[in-house]
Amino acid sequence: MFESQDPKIAQQRKDDHLRLALELPTVARDFFEDVRLVYHSLPELDLEDISLATSWAFHDHSFPFYINAMTGGSGKATHYNRQLAILAREHDLAIASGSVSAALKDPRTVESFQVIRQEHPQGFVLANLGAHQPLEQAQRAVDLLEANALQIHLNGPQEIVMPEGDRHFSQWLTNIEKIVQHLPVPVIVKEVGFGMSQETLQQLASVGVETVDLAGRGGTNFIDIENQRRKHPNFANLLDFGLSTPESLLESLPYHNQLDILASGGIQNVQQVVKSLALGAKGVGVAGHFLKHLDREGYEATHAYLQDWKETLRLSFLMLGCRNLQDLQQHPLVITGQLQEWARARGIDYQALAQRP
Ligand SMILES: Cc1cc2nc3c(=O)[nH]c(=O)nc-3n(C[C@H](O)[C@H](O)[C@H](O)COP(=O)(O)O)c2cc1C
């Protein structure tokens, strides 16, 4: 759980999450390797023609990637949130806080969240909260960060593996519906690394959700993190639980007219961003990879790294002959291997992707 009853336990957990997210190895497999973009040799474009702009959650964004929810609620969290927010400001990126629940319970931790707004005063900032939280708390979380939108996280598997975790999920959808209906800012429902199925997307759309972050398997794994925090029983056999990010993107194909799709989970390079966008994402979230880069290489190197991402993205669009996101989302791509097996088993029309535009 990103939330806790006891402020002391909550702070310890925040620090454990940061430490373990940094320590645990990155998943060796690239789940995107079964997504192949078709290359054409005559792009008929110049670099100046390219736009990376996108729009999601009723807002225009200059770049199609953002810094996803990570932390808040402890001293270390303040340090990382400050640096991440400065990076977001310098690069004109949207940024999400970690779960604001800690600050709603313990005013001493408010600073560790508000530092994001202080450092990124004009930016698109998302507050984050669990799906069981009532509307009033959602409003408080938004107010605290002067947030432009709220992320509601779905983290059932994490709760299950956490000894002190929640075991009551029956009211989540009803609660989400209430928040979506009454909160005056856009609501994004996000996973935390276990992906989303067509059935989940259908449920969310049916209660009025308009933006989702698929947050699939492939990067930070909260079953692994929580499993390291407990002694018994061991949940290591659940480590491959959930849908990968490309599987979730395929699952989302029928929902592109109803939902703004954001992709995240295991994003570690620009090619994965491009493939996610080509599969219909309007934005791509990165959490663990940027955190690790910042922790290991420092602020200046991460600043340069983000600049590299933007330039490489622009060049990738050019290489593919795509002037903008709309073009990229009509670009043909081929689904191979295990991902194709997944699509076939789930009745997803993956062949139409290869025949585009
Ligand atoms: C240290 C850390 C803390 C996180 N805390 C939150 C959180 O409070 N709320 C949330 O919705 N997601 C949280 N996440 C999950 C990320 O937003 C993201 O969904 C997940 O890490 C998968 O993306 P990644 O593979 O890029 O890390 C956290 C991730 C990390 C690394």
mmCIF file of C-alpha atoms and ligand atoms in Angstrom:
data_model
loop_
_atom_site.group_PDB
_atom_site.id
_atom_site.type_symbol
_atom_site.label_atom_id
_atom_site.label_comp_id
_atom_site.label_asym_id
_atom_site.label_seq_id
_atom_site.Cartn_x
_atom_site.Cartn_y
_atom_site.Cartn_z
ATOM 1 C CA MET A 1 0.000 0.000 0.000
ATOM 2 C CA PHE A 2 1.203 3.523 -0.680
ATOM 3 C CA GLU A 3 -0.869 4.608 2.300
ATOM 4 C CA SER A 4 -0.843 3.766 5.985
ATOM 5 C CA GLN A 5 -2.647 4.184 9.243
ATOM 6 C CA ASP A 6 0.409 4.936 11.375
ATOM 7 C CA PRO A 7 2.540 7.910 10.171
ATOM 8 C CA LYS A 8 5.773 6.313 11.411
ATOM 9 C CA ILE A 9 5.116 3.057 9.549
ATOM 10 C CA ALA A 10 4.127 5.102 6.505
ATOM 11 C CA GLN A 11 7.435 7.012 6.495
ATOM 12 C CA GLN A 12 9.418 3.813 6.896
ATOM 13 C CA ARG A 13 7.497 2.250 4.041
ATOM 14 C CA LYS A 14 8.163 5.236 1.750
ATOM 15 C CA ASP A 15 11.874 4.900 2.412
ATOM 16 C CA ASP A 16 11.717 1.112 1.902
ATOM 17 C CA HIS A 17 9.956 1.629 -1.440
ATOM 18 C CA LEU A 18 12.607 4.079 -2.596
ATOM 19 C CA ARG A 19 15.478 1.900 -1.426
ATOM 20 C CA LEU A 20 14.088 -1.305 -2.933
ATOM 21 C CA ALA A 21 13.016 0.339 -6.197
ATOM 22 C CA LEU A 22 16.616 1.519 -6.536
ATOM 23 C CA GLU A 23 18.201 -1.763 -5.428
ATOM 24 C CA LEU A 24 16.136 -4.400 -7.189
ATOM 25 C CA PRO A 25 17.337 -5.353 -10.670
ATOM 26 C CA THR A 26 15.471 -4.158 -13.724
ATOM 27 C CA VAL A 27 13.467 -6.875 -15.503
ATOM 28 C CA ALA A 28 15.823 -8.465 -18.026
ATOM 29 C CA ARG A 29 13.240 -8.945 -20.752
ATOM 30 C CA ASP A 30 12.026 -6.177 -23.078
ATOM 31 C CA PHE A 31 8.307 -6.897 -23.458
ATOM 32 C CA PHE A 32 8.244 -4.513 -26.425
ATOM 33 C CA GLU A 33 10.500 -6.686 -28.586
ATOM 34 C CA ASP A 34 7.389 -8.292 -30.130
ATOM 35 C CA VAL A 35 6.224 -4.877 -31.387
ATOM 36 C CA ARG A 36 7.925 -4.120 -34.731
ATOM 37 C CA LEU A 37 7.508 -0.776 -36.496
ATOM 38 C CA VAL A 38 7.488 -0.980 -40.292
ATOM 39 C CA TYR A 39 10.243 1.155 -41.801
ATOM 40 C CA HIS A 40 9.849 3.162 -45.022
ATOM 41 C CA SER A 41 12.972 4.584 -46.684
ATOM 42 C CA LEU A 42 11.511 7.848 -48.039
ATOM 43 C CA PRO A 43 10.128 9.840 -45.110
ATOM 44 C CA GLU A 44 9.302 12.960 -47.229
ATOM 45 C CA LEU A 45 9.775 15.177 -44.138
ATOM 46 C CA ASP A 46 12.370 17.533 -42.654
ATOM 47 C CA LEU A 47 13.303 17.684 -38.984
ATOM 48 C CA GLU A 48 11.601 21.093 -38.630
ATOM 49 C CA ASP A 49 8.279 19.496 -39.622
ATOM 50 C CA ILE A 50 8.119 17.314 -36.518
ATOM 51 C CA SER A 51 5.882 18.078 -33.552
ATOM 52 C CA LEU A 52 6.038 16.000 -30.373
ATOM 53 C CA ALA A 53 2.999 17.713 -28.858
ATOM 54 C CA THR A 54 0.135 15.707 -27.433
ATOM 55 C CA SER A 55 -3.030 16.179 -25.455
ATOM 56 C CA TRP A 56 -4.449 14.131 -22.579
ATOM 57 C CA ALA A 57 -6.606 14.723 -19.533
ATOM 58 C CA PHE A 58 -8.060 17.785 -21.312
ATOM 59 C CA HIS A 59 -4.666 19.469 -21.459
ATOM 60 C CA ASP A 60 -2.022 20.086 -24.121
ATOM 61 C CA HIS A 61 1.452 18.718 -23.374
ATOM 62 C CA SER A 62 4.622 19.710 -25.251
ATOM 63 C CA PHE A 63 6.177 16.243 -25.011
ATOM 64 C CA PRO A 64 4.659 12.760 -25.034
ATOM 65 C CA PHE A 65 6.328 11.477 -21.858
ATOM 66 C CA TYR A 66 6.021 12.421 -18.182
ATOM 67 C CA ILE A 67 7.431 11.596 -14.755
ATOM 68 C CA ASN A 68 5.105 9.158 -13.032
ATOM 69 C CA ALA A 69 4.021 8.831 -9.395
ATOM 70 C CA MET A 70 6.767 7.874 -6.993
ATOM 71 C CA THR A 71 7.198 9.461 -3.690
ATOM 72 C CA GLY A 72 6.422 11.839 -0.860
ATOM 73 C CA GLY A 73 6.065 11.452 2.875
ATOM 74 C CA SER A 74 9.670 11.231 4.084
ATOM 75 C CA GLY A 75 12.901 13.214 4.135
ATOM 76 C CA LYS A 76 14.377 11.263 1.255
ATOM 77 C CA ALA A 77 11.163 11.790 -0.672
ATOM 78 C CA THR A 78 11.591 15.578 -0.412
ATOM 79 C CA HIS A 79 15.060 15.296 -1.909
ATOM 80 C CA TYR A 80 13.926 13.196 -4.899
ATOM 81 C CA ASN A 81 10.691 15.120 -5.457
ATOM 82 C CA ARG A 82 12.589 18.422 -5.559
ATOM 83 C CA GLN A 83 15.035 17.174 -8.163
ATOM 84 C CA LEU A 84 12.364 15.444 -10.239
ATOM 85 C CA ALA A 85 10.198 18.578 -10.171
ATOM 86 C CA ILE A 86 13.115 20.767 -11.294
ATOM 87 C CA LEU A 87 13.778 18.327 -14.142
ATOM 88 C CA ALA A 88 10.084 18.438 -15.057
ATOM 89 C CA ARG A 89 10.150 22.253 -15.032
ATOM 90 C CA GLU A 90 13.343 22.496 -17.086
ATOM 91 C CA HIS A 91 11.963 20.065 -19.668
ATOM 92 C CA ASP A 92 8.321 21.149 -19.613
ATOM 93 C CA LEU A 93 7.103 17.720 -18.529
ATOM 94 C CA ALA A 94 4.090 16.725 -16.468
ATOM 95 C CA ILE A 95 4.903 15.151 -13.099
ATOM 96 C CA ALA A 96 2.915 13.128 -10.554
ATOM 97 C CA SER A 97 3.487 12.952 -6.813
ATOM 98 C CA GLY A 98 3.477 9.738 -4.832
ATOM 99 C CA SER A 99 0.361 8.971 -2.801
ATOM 100 C CA VAL A 100 -0.622 12.134 -0.920
ATOM 101 C CA SER A 101 -2.329 10.089 1.769
ATOM 102 C CA ALA A 102 0.674 10.511 4.109
ATOM 103 C CA ALA A 103 0.342 14.293 3.998
ATOM 104 C CA LEU A 104 -3.399 14.154 4.621
ATOM 105 C CA LYS A 105 -2.700 12.335 7.893
ATOM 106 C CA ASP A 106 0.557 13.890 9.001
ATOM 107 C CA PRO A 107 1.053 17.624 8.327
ATOM 108 C CA ARG A 108 4.803 17.256 8.924
ATOM 109 C CA THR A 109 5.109 15.472 5.578
ATOM 110 C CA VAL A 110 3.245 18.113 3.544
ATOM 111 C CA GLU A 111 6.485 19.797 2.475
ATOM 112 C CA SER A 112 7.739 16.596 0.802
ATOM 113 C CA PHE A 113 4.799 16.865 -1.626
ATOM 114 C CA GLN A 114 4.399 20.611 -1.951
ATOM 115 C CA VAL A 115 8.009 20.894 -3.057
ATOM 116 C CA ILE A 116 6.790 19.615 -6.445
ATOM 117 C CA ARG A 117 4.459 22.573 -6.939
ATOM 118 C CA GLN A 118 7.024 24.997 -5.520
ATOM 119 C CA GLU A 119 9.645 23.881 -8.033
ATOM 120 C CA HIS A 120 7.263 23.524 -10.981
ATOM 121 C CA PRO A 121 4.837 26.420 -10.433
ATOM 122 C CA GLN A 122 3.437 26.539 -13.983
ATOM 123 C CA GLY A 123 3.619 22.814 -14.698
ATOM 124 C CA PHE A 124 1.028 20.096 -15.084
ATOM 125 C CA VAL A 125 1.158 18.429 -11.666
ATOM 126 C CA LEU A 126 -0.838 15.337 -10.735
ATOM 127 C CA ALA A 127 -1.725 14.434 -7.159
ATOM 128 C CA ASN A 128 -1.959 10.703 -6.394
ATOM 129 C CA LEU A 129 -4.263 8.791 -4.046
ATOM 130 C CA GLY A 130 -5.585 5.263 -3.426
ATOM 131 C CA ALA A 131 -8.916 4.049 -4.815
ATOM 132 C CA HIS A 132 -10.522 3.686 -1.377
ATOM 133 C CA GLN A 133 -10.112 7.347 -0.454
ATOM 134 C CA PRO A 134 -13.308 9.409 -0.174
ATOM 135 C CA LEU A 135 -14.099 12.398 -2.361
ATOM 136 C CA GLU A 136 -13.213 14.885 0.414
ATOM 137 C CA GLN A 137 -9.691 13.462 0.673
ATOM 138 C CA ALA A 138 -9.340 13.544 -3.104
ATOM 139 C CA GLN A 139 -10.211 17.240 -3.037
ATOM 140 C CA ARG A 140 -7.718 17.850 -0.198
ATOM 141 C CA ALA A 141 -4.986 16.045 -2.137
ATOM 142 C CA VAL A 142 -5.632 18.225 -5.193
ATOM 143 C CA ASP A 143 -5.695 21.408 -3.086
ATOM 144 C CA LEU A 144 -2.490 20.518 -1.293
ATOM 145 C CA LEU A 145 -0.547 20.345 -4.545
ATOM 146 C CA GLU A 146 -2.675 22.846 -6.461
ATOM 147 C CA ALA A 147 -2.819 19.881 -8.797
ATOM 148 C CA ASN A 148 -4.104 20.012 -12.367
ATOM 149 C CA ALA A 149 -5.398 16.440 -12.151
ATOM 150 C CA LEU A 150 -5.756 13.518 -9.764
ATOM 151 C CA GLN A 151 -4.293 10.056 -10.281
ATOM 152 C CA ILE A 152 -6.204 7.291 -8.483
ATOM 153 C CA HIS A 153 -4.036 4.201 -8.146
ATOM 154 C CA LEU A 154 -5.219 0.584 -8.346
ATOM 155 C CA ASN A 155 -2.733 -1.585 -6.468
ATOM 156 C CA GLY A 156 -4.556 -4.766 -5.394
ATOM 157 C CA PRO A 157 -1.588 -7.163 -5.783
ATOM 158 C CA GLN A 158 0.639 -4.852 -3.773
ATOM 159 C CA GLU A 159 -1.923 -4.695 -0.952
ATOM 160 C CA ILE A 160 -2.200 -8.474 -0.948
ATOM 161 C CA VAL A 161 1.532 -9.017 -0.536
ATOM 162 C CA MET A 162 1.868 -6.290 2.084
ATOM 163 C CA PRO A 163 1.293 -7.710 5.563
ATOM 164 C CA GLU A 164 -0.484 -4.554 6.710
ATOM 165 C CA GLY A 165 -2.189 -4.158 3.306
ATOM 166 C CA ASP A 166 -5.853 -3.667 2.522
ATOM 167 C CA ARG A 167 -8.070 -6.701 1.861
ATOM 168 C CA HIS A 168 -11.268 -4.830 0.977
ATOM 169 C CA PHE A 169 -11.656 -3.904 -2.661
ATOM 170 C CA SER A 170 -15.408 -4.222 -3.173
ATOM 171 C CA GLN A 171 -16.090 -0.472 -3.030
ATOM 172 C CA TRP A 172 -13.281 0.787 -5.257
ATOM 173 C CA LEU A 173 -15.289 1.170 -8.465
ATOM 174 C CA THR A 174 -18.218 2.879 -6.735
ATOM 175 C CA ASN A 175 -15.803 5.202 -5.002
ATOM 176 C CA ILE A 176 -14.013 6.030 -8.255
ATOM 177 C CA GLU A 177 -17.353 6.830 -9.853
ATOM 178 C CA LYS A 178 -18.165 9.302 -7.106
ATOM 179 C CA ILE A 179 -14.816 11.044 -7.381
ATOM 180 C CA VAL A 180 -15.004 11.232 -11.176
ATOM 181 C CA GLN A 181 -18.478 12.748 -10.967
ATOM 182 C CA HIS A 182 -17.675 15.425 -8.413
ATOM 183 C CA LEU A 183 -14.001 16.350 -8.515
ATOM 184 C CA PRO A 184 -13.518 19.565 -10.517
ATOM 185 C CA VAL A 185 -10.209 18.418 -12.094
ATOM 186 C CA PRO A 186 -9.592 15.502 -14.509
ATOM 187 C CA VAL A 187 -9.183 12.069 -12.912
ATOM 188 C CA ILE A 188 -6.713 9.511 -14.228
ATOM 189 C CA VAL A 189 -7.081 5.962 -12.975
ATOM 190 C CA LYS A 190 -3.709 4.228 -12.983
ATOM 191 C CA GLU A 191 -2.298 0.833 -12.227
ATOM 192 C CA VAL A 192 1.026 0.513 -10.429
ATOM 193 C CA GLY A 193 2.797 -2.050 -12.621
ATOM 194 C CA PHE A 194 0.302 -4.885 -13.177
ATOM 195 C CA GLY A 195 -1.391 -3.583 -16.341
ATOM 196 C CA MET A 196 -5.048 -3.335 -17.351
ATOM 197 C CA SER A 197 -7.335 -5.710 -19.253
ATOM 198 C CA GLN A 198 -10.231 -4.907 -21.589
ATOM 199 C CA GLU A 199 -12.565 -5.857 -18.753
ATOM 200 C CA THR A 200 -10.987 -3.331 -16.387
ATOM 201 C CA LEU A 201 -11.111 -0.627 -19.057
ATOM 202 C CA GLN A 202 -14.755 -1.433 -19.693
ATOM 203 C CA GLN A 203 -15.564 -1.097 -15.973
ATOM 204 C CA LEU A 204 -13.716 2.201 -15.705
ATOM 205 C CA ALA A 205 -15.332 3.638 -18.849
ATOM 206 C CA SER A 206 -18.757 2.591 -17.559
ATOM 207 C CA VAL A 207 -18.415 4.804 -14.471
ATOM 208 C CA GLY A 208 -17.288 7.842 -16.454
ATOM 209 C CA VAL A 209 -13.492 7.566 -16.279
ATOM 210 C CA GLU A 210 -11.969 9.322 -19.302
ATOM 211 C CA THR A 211 -8.215 8.864 -18.818
ATOM 212 C CA VAL A 212 -6.295 5.763 -17.717
ATOM 213 C CA ASP A 213 -2.626 4.955 -17.185
ATOM 214 C CA LEU A 214 -2.148 1.267 -18.003
ATOM 215 C CA ALA A 215 1.052 0.958 -15.888
ATOM 216 C CA GLY A 216 1.913 -2.570 -16.977
ATOM 217 C CA ARG A 217 4.399 -5.187 -15.889
ATOM 218 C CA GLY A 218 8.007 -4.908 -17.020
ATOM 219 C CA GLY A 219 9.623 -2.432 -14.670
ATOM 220 C CA THR A 220 9.141 -1.645 -10.990
ATOM 221 C CA ASN A 221 7.383 -4.619 -9.424
ATOM 222 C CA PHE A 222 5.520 -3.985 -6.179
ATOM 223 C CA ILE A 223 5.026 -7.691 -5.518
ATOM 224 C CA ASP A 224 8.803 -7.959 -5.480
ATOM 225 C CA ILE A 225 9.235 -4.820 -3.361
ATOM 226 C CA GLU A 226 6.629 -5.812 -0.760
ATOM 227 C CA ASN A 227 7.891 -9.381 -0.745
ATOM 228 C CA GLN A 228 11.337 -8.110 0.244
ATOM 229 C CA ARG A 229 9.751 -6.187 3.128
ATOM 230 C CA ARG A 230 8.154 -9.282 4.686
ATOM 231 C CA LYS A 231 9.521 -12.518 6.090
ATOM 232 C CA HIS A 232 6.706 -15.022 5.743
ATOM 233 C CA PRO A 233 4.968 -16.273 3.631
ATOM 234 C CA ASN A 234 7.085 -15.715 0.552
ATOM 235 C CA PHE A 235 5.245 -14.453 -2.544
ATOM 236 C CA ALA A 236 8.127 -14.821 -5.015
ATOM 237 C CA ASN A 237 6.024 -17.175 -7.133
ATOM 238 C CA LEU A 238 3.728 -14.230 -7.958
ATOM 239 C CA LEU A 239 6.462 -12.208 -9.587
ATOM 240 C CA ASP A 240 5.144 -12.681 -13.126
ATOM 241 C CA PHE A 241 1.621 -11.641 -12.160
ATOM 242 C CA GLY A 242 -0.162 -9.063 -14.301
ATOM 243 C CA LEU A 243 -0.231 -7.866 -17.906
ATOM 244 C CA SER A 244 2.837 -6.385 -19.542
ATOM 245 C CA THR A 245 2.627 -2.858 -20.900
ATOM 246 C CA PRO A 246 2.391 -3.974 -24.582
ATOM 247 C CA GLU A 247 -0.284 -6.540 -23.643
ATOM 248 C CA SER A 248 -2.223 -3.784 -21.873
ATOM 249 C CA LEU A 249 -1.834 -1.512 -24.896
ATOM 250 C CA LEU A 250 -3.298 -4.219 -27.143
ATOM 251 C CA GLU A 251 -6.135 -4.694 -24.666
ATOM 252 C CA SER A 252 -6.850 -0.968 -24.850
ATOM 253 C CA LEU A 253 -7.243 -0.828 -28.660
ATOM 254 C CA PRO A 254 -11.079 -1.018 -28.626
ATOM 255 C CA TYR A 255 -11.254 1.872 -26.125
ATOM 256 C CA HIS A 256 -9.402 4.591 -27.974
ATOM 257 C CA ASN A 257 -12.586 6.497 -28.754
ATOM 258 C CA GLN A 258 -13.762 6.456 -25.144
ATOM 259 C CA LEU A 259 -10.557 6.808 -23.145
ATOM 260 C CA ASP A 260 -7.312 8.751 -23.278
ATOM 261 C CA ILE A 261 -4.754 5.987 -22.898
ATOM 262 C CA LEU A 262 -1.474 6.615 -21.097
ATOM 263 C CA ALA A 263 1.145 3.881 -21.122
ATOM 264 C CA SER A 264 3.708 3.191 -18.441
ATOM 265 C CA GLY A 265 5.473 0.362 -16.678
ATOM 266 C CA GLY A 266 8.992 -0.702 -17.593
ATOM 267 C CA ILE A 267 9.711 2.175 -19.975
ATOM 268 C CA GLN A 268 13.481 2.443 -20.238
ATOM 269 C CA ASN A 269 14.235 3.797 -23.678
ATOM 270 C CA VAL A 270 12.897 6.001 -26.440
ATOM 271 C CA GLN A 271 12.046 3.089 -28.699
ATOM 272 C CA GLN A 272 9.601 1.810 -26.086
ATOM 273 C CA VAL A 273 8.053 5.287 -25.914
ATOM 274 C CA VAL A 274 7.637 5.365 -29.707
ATOM 275 C CA LYS A 275 6.101 1.878 -29.771
ATOM 276 C CA SER A 276 3.693 2.794 -26.949
ATOM 277 C CA LEU A 277 2.592 5.912 -28.825
ATOM 278 C CA ALA A 278 2.207 3.926 -32.053
ATOM 279 C CA LEU A 279 -0.018 1.495 -30.137
ATOM 280 C CA GLY A 280 -2.310 4.359 -29.207
ATOM 281 C CA ALA A 281 -0.919 5.943 -26.028
ATOM 282 C CA LYS A 282 -1.264 9.715 -25.824
ATOM 283 C CA GLY A 283 1.480 9.945 -23.241
ATOM 284 C CA VAL A 284 4.072 7.641 -21.701
ATOM 285 C CA GLY A 285 4.959 7.614 -18.006
ATOM 286 C CA VAL A 286 8.356 6.771 -16.592
ATOM 287 C CA ALA A 287 9.003 6.141 -12.894
ATOM 288 C CA GLY A 288 11.737 3.707 -11.780
ATOM 289 C CA HIS A 289 14.057 4.269 -14.728
ATOM 290 C CA PHE A 290 14.316 8.036 -14.187
ATOM 291 C CA LEU A 291 14.637 7.548 -10.425
ATOM 292 C CA LYS A 292 17.537 5.138 -10.918
ATOM 293 C CA HIS A 293 19.192 7.453 -13.410
ATOM 294 C CA LEU A 294 18.892 10.403 -11.045
ATOM 295 C CA ASP A 295 20.174 8.394 -8.102
ATOM 296 C CA ARG A 296 23.150 6.883 -9.931
ATOM 297 C CA GLU A 297 24.169 9.611 -12.356
ATOM 298 C CA GLY A 298 23.029 12.770 -10.558
ATOM 299 C CA TYR A 299 21.000 15.798 -11.593
ATOM 300 C CA GLU A 300 23.152 17.196 -14.408
ATOM 301 C CA ALA A 301 23.506 13.862 -16.195
ATOM 302 C CA THR A 302 19.765 13.209 -15.876
ATOM 303 C CA HIS A 303 19.035 16.673 -17.248
ATOM 304 C CA ALA A 304 21.158 15.880 -20.306
ATOM 305 C CA TYR A 305 19.580 12.433 -20.546
ATOM 306 C CA LEU A 306 16.074 13.891 -20.781
ATOM 307 C CA GLN A 307 17.281 16.225 -23.519
ATOM 308 C CA ASP A 308 18.617 13.151 -25.347
ATOM 309 C CA TRP A 309 15.202 11.510 -25.056
ATOM 310 C CA LYS A 310 13.495 14.490 -26.654
ATOM 311 C CA GLU A 311 16.001 14.666 -29.507
ATOM 312 C CA THR A 312 15.903 10.923 -30.100
ATOM 313 C CA LEU A 313 12.117 11.021 -30.115
ATOM 314 C CA ARG A 314 12.115 13.772 -32.721
ATOM 315 C CA LEU A 315 14.590 11.828 -34.871
ATOM 316 C CA SER A 316 12.538 8.631 -34.469
ATOM 317 C CA PHE A 317 9.426 10.425 -35.727
ATOM 318 C CA LEU A 318 11.461 11.727 -38.686
ATOM 319 C CA MET A 319 12.916 8.305 -39.478
ATOM 320 C CA LEU A 320 9.409 6.848 -39.517
ATOM 321 C CA GLY A 321 8.076 9.680 -41.694
ATOM 322 C CA CYS A 322 5.642 10.758 -38.975
ATOM 323 C CA ARG A 323 5.009 14.482 -38.697
ATOM 324 C CA ASN A 324 3.200 14.166 -35.373
ATOM 325 C CA LEU A 325 1.469 11.776 -32.975
ATOM 326 C CA GLN A 326 -1.543 11.398 -35.268
ATOM 327 C CA ASP A 327 0.730 10.159 -38.068
ATOM 328 C CA LEU A 328 2.530 7.776 -35.709
ATOM 329 C CA GLN A 329 -0.777 6.296 -34.580
ATOM 330 C CA GLN A 330 -1.525 5.440 -38.205
ATOM 331 C CA HIS A 331 1.906 3.975 -38.867
ATOM 332 C CA PRO A 332 1.919 0.218 -39.562
ATOM 333 C CA LEU A 333 3.342 -2.092 -36.934
ATOM 334 C CA VAL A 334 3.623 -5.849 -36.719
ATOM 335 C CA ILE A 335 2.903 -7.884 -33.598
ATOM 336 C CA THR A 336 5.036 -11.006 -33.376
ATOM 337 C CA GLY A 337 5.849 -13.881 -31.019
ATOM 338 C CA GLN A 338 4.260 -14.228 -27.596
ATOM 339 C CA LEU A 339 2.512 -10.884 -27.900
ATOM 340 C CA GLN A 340 0.749 -12.079 -31.037
ATOM 341 C CA GLU A 341 -0.296 -15.240 -29.188
ATOM 342 C CA TRP A 342 -1.745 -13.066 -26.471
ATOM 343 C CA ALA A 343 -3.691 -10.971 -29.006
ATOM 344 C CA ARG A 344 -5.064 -14.056 -30.737
ATOM 345 C CA ALA A 345 -6.143 -15.685 -27.486
ATOM 346 C CA ARG A 346 -7.888 -12.497 -26.417
ATOM 347 C CA GLY A 347 -9.609 -11.877 -29.782
ATOM 348 C CA ILE A 348 -7.724 -8.616 -30.423
ATOM 349 C CA ASP A 349 -7.424 -7.519 -34.068
ATOM 350 C CA TYR A 350 -3.636 -7.188 -34.167
ATOM 351 C CA GLN A 351 -3.567 -7.729 -37.947
ATOM 352 C CA ALA A 352 -5.274 -4.396 -38.589
ATOM 353 C CA LEU A 353 -2.211 -2.707 -37.076
ATOM 354 C CA ALA A 354 0.022 -4.119 -39.818
ATOM 355 C CA GLN A 355 -2.296 -2.827 -42.563
ATOM 356 C CA ARG A 356 -2.415 0.793 -41.420
ATOM 357 C CA PRO A 357 -3.086 3.480 -42.522
HETATM 358 C C1 LIG B 1 9.683 4.350 -5.348
HETATM 359 C C2 LIG B 1 8.360 4.248 -6.037
HETATM 360 C C3 LIG B 1 7.205 4.641 -5.367
HETATM 361 C C4 LIG B 1 5.962 4.585 -5.992
HETATM 362 N N1 LIG B 1 4.855 5.081 -5.350
HETATM 363 C C5 LIG B 1 3.686 5.177 -6.028
HETATM 364 C C6 LIG B 1 2.559 5.813 -5.449
HETATM 365 O O1 LIG B 1 2.596 6.346 -4.343
HETATM 366 N N2 LIG B 1 1.403 5.838 -6.159
HETATM 367 C C7 LIG B 1 1.314 5.278 -7.422
HETATM 368 O O2 LIG B 1 0.272 5.355 -8.059
HETATM 369 N N3 LIG B 1 2.370 4.659 -7.971
HETATM 370 C C8 LIG B 1 3.536 4.599 -7.322
HETATM 371 N N4 LIG B 1 4.613 3.996 -7.924
HETATM 372 C C9 LIG B 1 4.404 3.248 -9.182
HETATM 373 C C10 LIG B 1 4.763 4.020 -10.447
HETATM 374 O O3 LIG B 1 3.993 5.184 -10.599
HETATM 375 C C11 LIG B 1 4.589 3.127 -11.683
HETATM 376 O O4 LIG B 1 3.219 2.840 -11.883
HETATM 377 C C12 LIG B 1 5.343 1.824 -11.572
HETATM 378 O O5 LIG B 1 6.547 2.037 -10.900
HETATM 379 C C13 LIG B 1 5.668 1.222 -12.918
HETATM 380 O O6 LIG B 1 6.450 2.117 -13.688
HETATM 381 P P1 LIG B 1 8.044 1.975 -13.853
HETATM 382 O O7 LIG B 1 8.311 0.582 -14.335
HETATM 383 O O8 LIG B 1 8.413 3.058 -14.830
HETATM 384 O O9 LIG B 1 8.668 2.218 -12.519
HETATM 385 C C14 LIG B 1 5.863 4.061 -7.312
HETATM 386 C C15 LIG B 1 7.032 3.652 -7.977
HETATM 387 C C16 LIG B 1 8.267 3.765 -7.372
HETATM 388 C C17 LIG B 1 9.491 3.361 -8.139
#
